[in-house]
CSV table of C-alpha atoms and ligand atoms in Angstrom, one decimal:
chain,number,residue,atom,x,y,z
L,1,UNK,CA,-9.0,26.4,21.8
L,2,UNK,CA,-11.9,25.0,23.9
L,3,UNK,CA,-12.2,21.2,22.6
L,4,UNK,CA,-8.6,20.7,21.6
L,5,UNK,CA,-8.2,19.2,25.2
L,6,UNK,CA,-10.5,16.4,27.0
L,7,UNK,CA,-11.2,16.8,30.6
L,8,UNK,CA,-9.9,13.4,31.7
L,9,UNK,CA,-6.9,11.9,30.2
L,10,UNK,CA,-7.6,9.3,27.6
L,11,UNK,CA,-4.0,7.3,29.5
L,12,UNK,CA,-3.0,7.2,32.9
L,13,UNK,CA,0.3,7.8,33.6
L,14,UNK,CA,2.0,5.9,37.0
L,15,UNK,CA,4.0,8.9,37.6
L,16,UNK,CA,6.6,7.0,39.6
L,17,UNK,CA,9.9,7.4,38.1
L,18,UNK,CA,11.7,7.0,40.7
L,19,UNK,CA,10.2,3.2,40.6
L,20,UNK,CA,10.5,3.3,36.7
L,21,UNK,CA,14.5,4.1,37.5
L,22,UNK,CA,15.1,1.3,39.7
L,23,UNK,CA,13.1,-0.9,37.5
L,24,UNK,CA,15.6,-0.5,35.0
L,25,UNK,CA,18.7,-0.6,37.3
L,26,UNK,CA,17.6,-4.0,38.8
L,27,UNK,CA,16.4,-5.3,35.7
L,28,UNK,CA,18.1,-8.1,34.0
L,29,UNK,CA,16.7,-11.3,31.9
L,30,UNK,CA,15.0,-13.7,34.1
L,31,UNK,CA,16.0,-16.0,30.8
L,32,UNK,CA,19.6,-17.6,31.7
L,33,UNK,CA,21.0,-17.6,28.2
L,34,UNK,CA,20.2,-14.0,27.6
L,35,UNK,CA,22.7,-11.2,29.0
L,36,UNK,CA,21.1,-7.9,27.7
L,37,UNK,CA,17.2,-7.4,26.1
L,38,UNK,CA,17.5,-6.5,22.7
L,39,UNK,CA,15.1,-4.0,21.4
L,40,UNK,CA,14.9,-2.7,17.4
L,41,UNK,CA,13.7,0.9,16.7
L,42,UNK,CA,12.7,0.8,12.8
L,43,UNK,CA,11.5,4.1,11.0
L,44,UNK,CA,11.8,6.7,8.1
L,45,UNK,CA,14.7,9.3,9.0
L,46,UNK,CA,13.8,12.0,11.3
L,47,UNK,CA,11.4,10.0,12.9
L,48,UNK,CA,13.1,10.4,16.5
L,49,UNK,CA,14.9,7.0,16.6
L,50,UNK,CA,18.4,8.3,17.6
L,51,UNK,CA,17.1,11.1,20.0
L,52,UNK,CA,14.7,8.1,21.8
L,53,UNK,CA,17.8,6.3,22.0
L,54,UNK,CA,19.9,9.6,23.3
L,55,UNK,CA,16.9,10.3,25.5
L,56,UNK,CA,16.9,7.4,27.7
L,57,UNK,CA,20.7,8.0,28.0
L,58,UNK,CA,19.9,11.3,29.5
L,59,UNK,CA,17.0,10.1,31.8
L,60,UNK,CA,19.2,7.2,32.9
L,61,UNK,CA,22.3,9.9,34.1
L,62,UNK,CA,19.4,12.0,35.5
L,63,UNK,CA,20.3,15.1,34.2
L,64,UNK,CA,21.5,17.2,31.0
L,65,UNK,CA,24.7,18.4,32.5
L,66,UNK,CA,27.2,18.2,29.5
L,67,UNK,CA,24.8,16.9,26.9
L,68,UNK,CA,26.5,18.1,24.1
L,69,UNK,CA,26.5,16.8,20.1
L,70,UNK,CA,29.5,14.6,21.4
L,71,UNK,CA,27.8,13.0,24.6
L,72,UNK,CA,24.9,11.6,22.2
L,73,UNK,CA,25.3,7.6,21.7
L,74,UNK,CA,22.5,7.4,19.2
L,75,UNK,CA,24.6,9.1,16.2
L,76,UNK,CA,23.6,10.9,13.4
L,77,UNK,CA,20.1,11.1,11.0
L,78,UNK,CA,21.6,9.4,7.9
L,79,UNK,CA,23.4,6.5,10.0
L,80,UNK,CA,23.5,3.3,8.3
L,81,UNK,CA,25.8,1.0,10.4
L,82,UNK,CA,24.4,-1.3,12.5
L,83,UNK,CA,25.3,-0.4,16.1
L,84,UNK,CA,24.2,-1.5,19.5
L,85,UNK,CA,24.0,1.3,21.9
L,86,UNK,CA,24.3,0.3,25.3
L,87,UNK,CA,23.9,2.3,28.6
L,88,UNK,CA,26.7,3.0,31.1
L,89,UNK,CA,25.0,2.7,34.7
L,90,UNK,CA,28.2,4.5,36.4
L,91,UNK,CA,30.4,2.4,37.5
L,92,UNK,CA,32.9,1.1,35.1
L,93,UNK,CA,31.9,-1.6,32.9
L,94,UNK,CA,28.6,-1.8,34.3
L,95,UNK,CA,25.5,-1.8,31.9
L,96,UNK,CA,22.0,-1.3,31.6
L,97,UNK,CA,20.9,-5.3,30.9
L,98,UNK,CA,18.6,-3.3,27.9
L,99,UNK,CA,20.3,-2.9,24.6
L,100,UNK,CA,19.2,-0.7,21.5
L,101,UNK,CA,19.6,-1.1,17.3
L,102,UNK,CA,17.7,1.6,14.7
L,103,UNK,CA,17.5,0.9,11.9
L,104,UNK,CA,16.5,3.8,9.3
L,105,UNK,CA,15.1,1.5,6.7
L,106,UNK,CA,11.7,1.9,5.2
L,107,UNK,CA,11.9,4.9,3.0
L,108,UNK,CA,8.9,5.0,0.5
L,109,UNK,CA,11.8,5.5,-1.8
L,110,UNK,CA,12.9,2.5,-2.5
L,111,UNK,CA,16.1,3.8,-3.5
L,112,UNK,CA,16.9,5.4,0.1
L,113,UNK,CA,15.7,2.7,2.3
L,114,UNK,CA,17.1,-0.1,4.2
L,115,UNK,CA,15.2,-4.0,2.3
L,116,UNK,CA,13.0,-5.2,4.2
L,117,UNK,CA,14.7,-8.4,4.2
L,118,UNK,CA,18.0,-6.7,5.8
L,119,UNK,CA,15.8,-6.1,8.8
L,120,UNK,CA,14.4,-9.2,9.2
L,121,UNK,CA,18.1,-10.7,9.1
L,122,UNK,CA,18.5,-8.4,12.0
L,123,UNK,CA,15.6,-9.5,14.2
L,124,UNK,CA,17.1,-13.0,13.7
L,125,UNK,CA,20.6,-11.9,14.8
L,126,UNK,CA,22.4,-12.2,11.6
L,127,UNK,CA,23.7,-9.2,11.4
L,128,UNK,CA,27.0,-7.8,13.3
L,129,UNK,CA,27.7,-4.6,14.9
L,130,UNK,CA,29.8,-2.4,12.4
L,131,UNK,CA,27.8,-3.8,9.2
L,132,UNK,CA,27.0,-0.9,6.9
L,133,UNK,CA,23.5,-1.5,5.2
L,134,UNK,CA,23.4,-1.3,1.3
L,135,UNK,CA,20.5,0.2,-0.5
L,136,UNK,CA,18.9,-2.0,-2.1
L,137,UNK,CA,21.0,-5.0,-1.5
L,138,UNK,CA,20.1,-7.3,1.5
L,139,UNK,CA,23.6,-8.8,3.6
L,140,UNK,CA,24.7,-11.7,1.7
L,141,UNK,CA,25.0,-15.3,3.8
L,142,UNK,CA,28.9,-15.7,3.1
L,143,UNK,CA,29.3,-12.2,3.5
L,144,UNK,CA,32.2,-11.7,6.5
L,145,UNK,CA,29.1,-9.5,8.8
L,146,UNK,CA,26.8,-12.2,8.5
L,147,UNK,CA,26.6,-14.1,11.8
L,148,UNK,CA,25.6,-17.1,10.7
L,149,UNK,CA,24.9,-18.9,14.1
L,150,UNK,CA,23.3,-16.1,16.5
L,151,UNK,CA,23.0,-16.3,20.2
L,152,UNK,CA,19.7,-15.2,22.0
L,153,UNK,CA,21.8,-12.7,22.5
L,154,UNK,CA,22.0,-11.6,19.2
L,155,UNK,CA,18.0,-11.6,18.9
L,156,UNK,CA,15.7,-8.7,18.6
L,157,UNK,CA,13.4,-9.5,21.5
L,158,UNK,CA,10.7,-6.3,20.8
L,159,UNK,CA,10.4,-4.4,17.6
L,160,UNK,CA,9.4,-0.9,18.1
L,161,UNK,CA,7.9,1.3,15.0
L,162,UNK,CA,9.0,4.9,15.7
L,163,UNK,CA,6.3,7.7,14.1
L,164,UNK,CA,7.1,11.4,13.8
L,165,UNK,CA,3.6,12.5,14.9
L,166,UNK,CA,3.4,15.5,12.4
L,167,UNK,CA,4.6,13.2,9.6
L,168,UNK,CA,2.0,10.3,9.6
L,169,UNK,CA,-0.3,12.0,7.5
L,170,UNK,CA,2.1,12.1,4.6
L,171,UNK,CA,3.2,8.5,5.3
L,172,UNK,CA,2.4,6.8,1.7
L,173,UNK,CA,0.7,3.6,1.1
L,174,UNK,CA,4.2,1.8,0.1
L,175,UNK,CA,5.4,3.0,3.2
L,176,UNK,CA,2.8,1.7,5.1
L,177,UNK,CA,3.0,-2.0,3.2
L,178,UNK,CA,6.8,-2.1,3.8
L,179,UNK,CA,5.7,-1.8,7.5
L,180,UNK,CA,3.5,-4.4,7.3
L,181,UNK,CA,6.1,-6.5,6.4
L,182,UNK,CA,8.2,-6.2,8.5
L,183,UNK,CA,5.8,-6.6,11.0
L,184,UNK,CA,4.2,-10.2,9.4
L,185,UNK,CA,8.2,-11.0,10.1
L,186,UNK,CA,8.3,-10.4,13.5
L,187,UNK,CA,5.0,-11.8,14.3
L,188,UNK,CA,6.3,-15.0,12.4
L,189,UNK,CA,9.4,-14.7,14.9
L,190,UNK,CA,7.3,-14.5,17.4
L,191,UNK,CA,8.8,-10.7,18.3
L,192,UNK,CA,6.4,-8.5,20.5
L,193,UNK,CA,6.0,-5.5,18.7
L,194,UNK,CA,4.8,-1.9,19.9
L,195,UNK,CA,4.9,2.0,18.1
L,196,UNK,CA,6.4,5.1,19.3
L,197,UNK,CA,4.6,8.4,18.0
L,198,UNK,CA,7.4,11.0,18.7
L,199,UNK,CA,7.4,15.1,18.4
L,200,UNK,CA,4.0,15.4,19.9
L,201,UNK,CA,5.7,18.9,20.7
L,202,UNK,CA,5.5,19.4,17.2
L,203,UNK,CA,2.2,18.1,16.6
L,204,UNK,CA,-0.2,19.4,19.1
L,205,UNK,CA,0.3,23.2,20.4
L,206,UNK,CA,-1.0,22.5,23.8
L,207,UNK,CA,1.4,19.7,24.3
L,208,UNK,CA,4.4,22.2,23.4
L,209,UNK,CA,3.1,24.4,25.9
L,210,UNK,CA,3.0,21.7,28.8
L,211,UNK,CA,3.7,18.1,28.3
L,212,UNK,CA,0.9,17.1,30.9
L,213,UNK,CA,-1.3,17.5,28.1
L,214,UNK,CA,-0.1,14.9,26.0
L,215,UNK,CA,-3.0,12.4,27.0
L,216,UNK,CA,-5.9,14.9,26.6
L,217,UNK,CA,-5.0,16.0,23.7
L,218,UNK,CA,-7.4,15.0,20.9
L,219,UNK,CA,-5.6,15.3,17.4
L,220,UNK,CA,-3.1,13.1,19.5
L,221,UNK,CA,-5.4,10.3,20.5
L,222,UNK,CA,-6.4,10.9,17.1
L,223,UNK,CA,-2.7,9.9,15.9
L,224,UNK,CA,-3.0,6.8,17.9
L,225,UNK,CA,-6.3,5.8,16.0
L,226,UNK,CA,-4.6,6.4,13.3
L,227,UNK,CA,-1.5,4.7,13.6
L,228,UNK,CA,-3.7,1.6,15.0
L,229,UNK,CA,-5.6,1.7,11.9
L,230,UNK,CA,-2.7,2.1,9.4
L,231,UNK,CA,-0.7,-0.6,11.0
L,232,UNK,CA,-3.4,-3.1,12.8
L,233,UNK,CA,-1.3,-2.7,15.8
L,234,UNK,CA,-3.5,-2.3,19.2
L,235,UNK,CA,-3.6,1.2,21.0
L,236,UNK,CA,-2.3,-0.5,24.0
L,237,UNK,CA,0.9,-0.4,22.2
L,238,UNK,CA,1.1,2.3,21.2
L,239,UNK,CA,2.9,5.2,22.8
L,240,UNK,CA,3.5,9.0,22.4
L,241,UNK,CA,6.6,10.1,23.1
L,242,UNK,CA,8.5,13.7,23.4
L,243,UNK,CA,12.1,13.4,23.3
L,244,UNK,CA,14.7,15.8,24.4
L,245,UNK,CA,16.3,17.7,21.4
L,246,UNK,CA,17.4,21.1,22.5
L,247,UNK,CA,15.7,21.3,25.7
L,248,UNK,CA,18.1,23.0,28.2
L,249,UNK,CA,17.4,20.8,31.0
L,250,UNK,CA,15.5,17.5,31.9
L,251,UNK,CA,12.0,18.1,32.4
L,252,UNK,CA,9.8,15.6,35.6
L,253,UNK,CA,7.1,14.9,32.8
L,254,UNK,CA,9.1,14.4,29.7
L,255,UNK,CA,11.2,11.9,31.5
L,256,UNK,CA,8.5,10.3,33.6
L,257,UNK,CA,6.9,9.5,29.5
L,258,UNK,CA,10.3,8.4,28.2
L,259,UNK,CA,11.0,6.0,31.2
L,260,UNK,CA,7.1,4.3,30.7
L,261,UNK,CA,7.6,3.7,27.6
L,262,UNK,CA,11.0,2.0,28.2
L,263,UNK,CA,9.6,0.0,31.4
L,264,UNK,CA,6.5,-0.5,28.4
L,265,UNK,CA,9.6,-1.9,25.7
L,266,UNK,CA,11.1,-4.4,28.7
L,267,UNK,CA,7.7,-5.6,30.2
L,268,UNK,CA,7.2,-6.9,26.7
L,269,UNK,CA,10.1,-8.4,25.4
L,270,UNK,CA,10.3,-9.9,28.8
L,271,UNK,CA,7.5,-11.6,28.7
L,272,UNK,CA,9.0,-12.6,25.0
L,273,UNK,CA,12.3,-14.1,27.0
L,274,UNK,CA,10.2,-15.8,29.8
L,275,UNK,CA,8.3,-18.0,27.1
L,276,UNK,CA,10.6,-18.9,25.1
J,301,GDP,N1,10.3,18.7,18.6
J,301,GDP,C1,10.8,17.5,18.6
J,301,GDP,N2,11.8,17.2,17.8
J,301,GDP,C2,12.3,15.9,17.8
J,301,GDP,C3,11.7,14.9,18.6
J,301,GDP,N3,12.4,13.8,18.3
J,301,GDP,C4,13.3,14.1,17.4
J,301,GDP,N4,13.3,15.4,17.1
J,301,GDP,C5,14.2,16.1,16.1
J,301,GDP,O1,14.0,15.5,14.8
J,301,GDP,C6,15.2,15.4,14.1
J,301,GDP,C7,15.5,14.0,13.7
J,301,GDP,O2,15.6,13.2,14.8
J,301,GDP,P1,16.6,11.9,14.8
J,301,GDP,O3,16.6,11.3,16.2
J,301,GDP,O4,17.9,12.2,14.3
J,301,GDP,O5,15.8,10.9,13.8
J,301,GDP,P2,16.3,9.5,13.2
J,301,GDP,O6,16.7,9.7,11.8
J,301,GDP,O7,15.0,8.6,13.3
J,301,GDP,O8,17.4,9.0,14.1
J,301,GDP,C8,16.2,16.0,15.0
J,301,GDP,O9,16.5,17.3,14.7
J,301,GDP,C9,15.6,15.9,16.4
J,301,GDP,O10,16.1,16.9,17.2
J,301,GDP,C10,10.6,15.3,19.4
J,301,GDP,O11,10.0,14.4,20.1
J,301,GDP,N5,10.2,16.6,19.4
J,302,MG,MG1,19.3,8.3,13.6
C-alpha cells in the first residue's frame, strides 16, 4: 500500500464549515434582477447528479435524521423532467438563494441521451419546469414548455460536469465530444463551468477507509489529470466529491467536501452574476 498515498495533500481544504454554512445562509445575488443562482449538473446516469443534489440537502438540515427514499428531492436515476430543486432553510417559505437542474443527457448512446441542443436550450432558460426531455428530439420553439422570453432568472449561471470516478475510464470518445459541446455552448454563453468527480469511495480504497485521504490519494489526483485532459477544463475546477448514499449518519469530512464544492459552484457563478 506504501505509495498509494502522498505525504502532503495535493489540495488544501478550509475545513471551516461552519463558515461554509453561513456562507450559504447569507448568500443571495448581489445582481438585482436575479432571485436564486442557477446551477446545471449534466452527466451519464449514475454519475451522482441526484445524490450531489440530495447531499447538500442533508448537509444544509445538518443531519440524516429521517433521510429516507421519500425525503430525497433529487429523484430517481432514469429522471427526465426538468425540475428545479430548491432548499428549504426552515422556516416556511424560506429558501436557499442557490437553485439546482440535472440533466441526465450525454449517453454515448445516442438513443438514451438527452440532444445536446436540449441542454443548451436549458442554459438559456428556455425550458420550463415539468418539461419531459425526448430522446432524440430537441424542445420545439412553439412547443407549450418552451419559455420563449427567459428571465435571468431562468439562466444557468454555472454548468457543472458530474464524473463517477470509477467510470471515467470507460467514458468513450463520443461521450467525450458530446461534452465538448456542450461545453463550447456555455463558454459561448459565457457560463462558468467546473467538474465534479464523484464515488471516490468507490474508486480509491484508502479513501473508503477515511475520507481525509481524498487529496493524497494518487490514482485520484490521477482522475483529475485525467478529467483535465479529456475535457480541457483546468484542475482548479475540478472537484472530487463523496456523496452520501447509504451512509447511516453525516460524516464532519464528507460534509466539510460537499459544502466546498457548493461555496466552489456559488463563488463562480457569482462572479458570472456580478459581470454581467
Ligand atoms: N459509493 C458511492 N456511491 C454513489 C456516490 N454518488 C452516487 N452514488 C450511487 O450511485 C448510484 C447512482 O447515483 P444517482 O445520484 O442516482 O445518479 P444520477 O443518475 O446521476 O442522478 C446510486 O446508487 C448512488 O447511491 C458516491 O459518491 N459514492
Ligand atoms: Mg438522477
Amino acid at each position: 500500500m506504501g505509495g498509494a498515498l502522498l505525504s502532503t495533500p495535493w489540495r488544501e481544504m478550509s475545513g471551516a464549515k461552519t463558515g461554509d454554512l453561513k456562507f450559504m445562509r447569507d448568500y443571495k445575488p448581489q445582481n438585482s434582477e436575479c432571485q436564486h443562482l442557477r446551477i446545471l449538473l449534466y452527466g451519464p446516469v449514475g454519475a451522482g447528479k441526484s445524490s450531489f443534489i440530495n447531499s447538500v440537502n442533508s448537509v444544509l438540515k445538518g443531519s440524516m435524521t429521517g433521510r429516507c427514499a421519500d425525503d430525497a428531492i433529487g429523484g430517481e436515476s432514469f429522471t427526465k423532467t426538468f425540475k428545479t430543486y430548491r432548499f428549504p432553510k426552515g422556516s416556511p417559505k424560506a429558501f436557499y438563494s442557490f437553485v439546482f437542474n440535472d440533466i441526465m443527457g450525454i449517453e454515448s448512446n445516442a438513443d438514451l441521451g438527452i440532444c445536446v441542443e436540449d441542454i443548451k436550450l436549458a442554459m438559456m432558460g428556455h425550458v420550463k419546469d415539468g418539461y419531459e426531455f425526448k430522446n432524440g428530439t430537441a424542445l420545439a420553439k412553439g412547443s407549450q414548455s418552451y419559455n420563449a422570453s427567459p428571465t435571468l432568472n431562468d439562466k444557468v449561471h454555472v454548468l457543472v460536469c458530474v464524473i463517477p470516478a470509477d467510470k471515467l475510464a470507460l467514458m468513450a470518445d463520443e461521450f467525450i465530444g458530446k461534452m465538448r459541446e456542450v461545453r463550447l455552448a456555455a463558454r459561448d454563453l459565457g457560463i462558468p463551468q467546473l467538474a465534479i468527480v464523484t464515488k471516490v469511495d468507490e474508486a480509491c480504497p484508502n479513501v473508503r477507509e477515511n475520507i481525509k485521504n481524498v487529496h493524497k490519494s494518487k490514482s485520484l489526483k490521477q482522475k483529475v489529470e485525467e478529467v483535465n485532459a479529456k475535457l480541457g477544463l483546468s484542475v482548479n475546477r475540478i472537484f472530487l466529491v463523496k456523496n452520501y448514499q447509504s451512509d447511516v449518519s453525516v460524516n464532519d469530512d464528507v460534509d466539510a467536501l460537499i459544502l466546498s464544492t457548493l461555496r466552489q459552484m456559488i463563488s463562480y457563478g457569482e462572479d458570472y452574476l456580478d459581470n454581467l
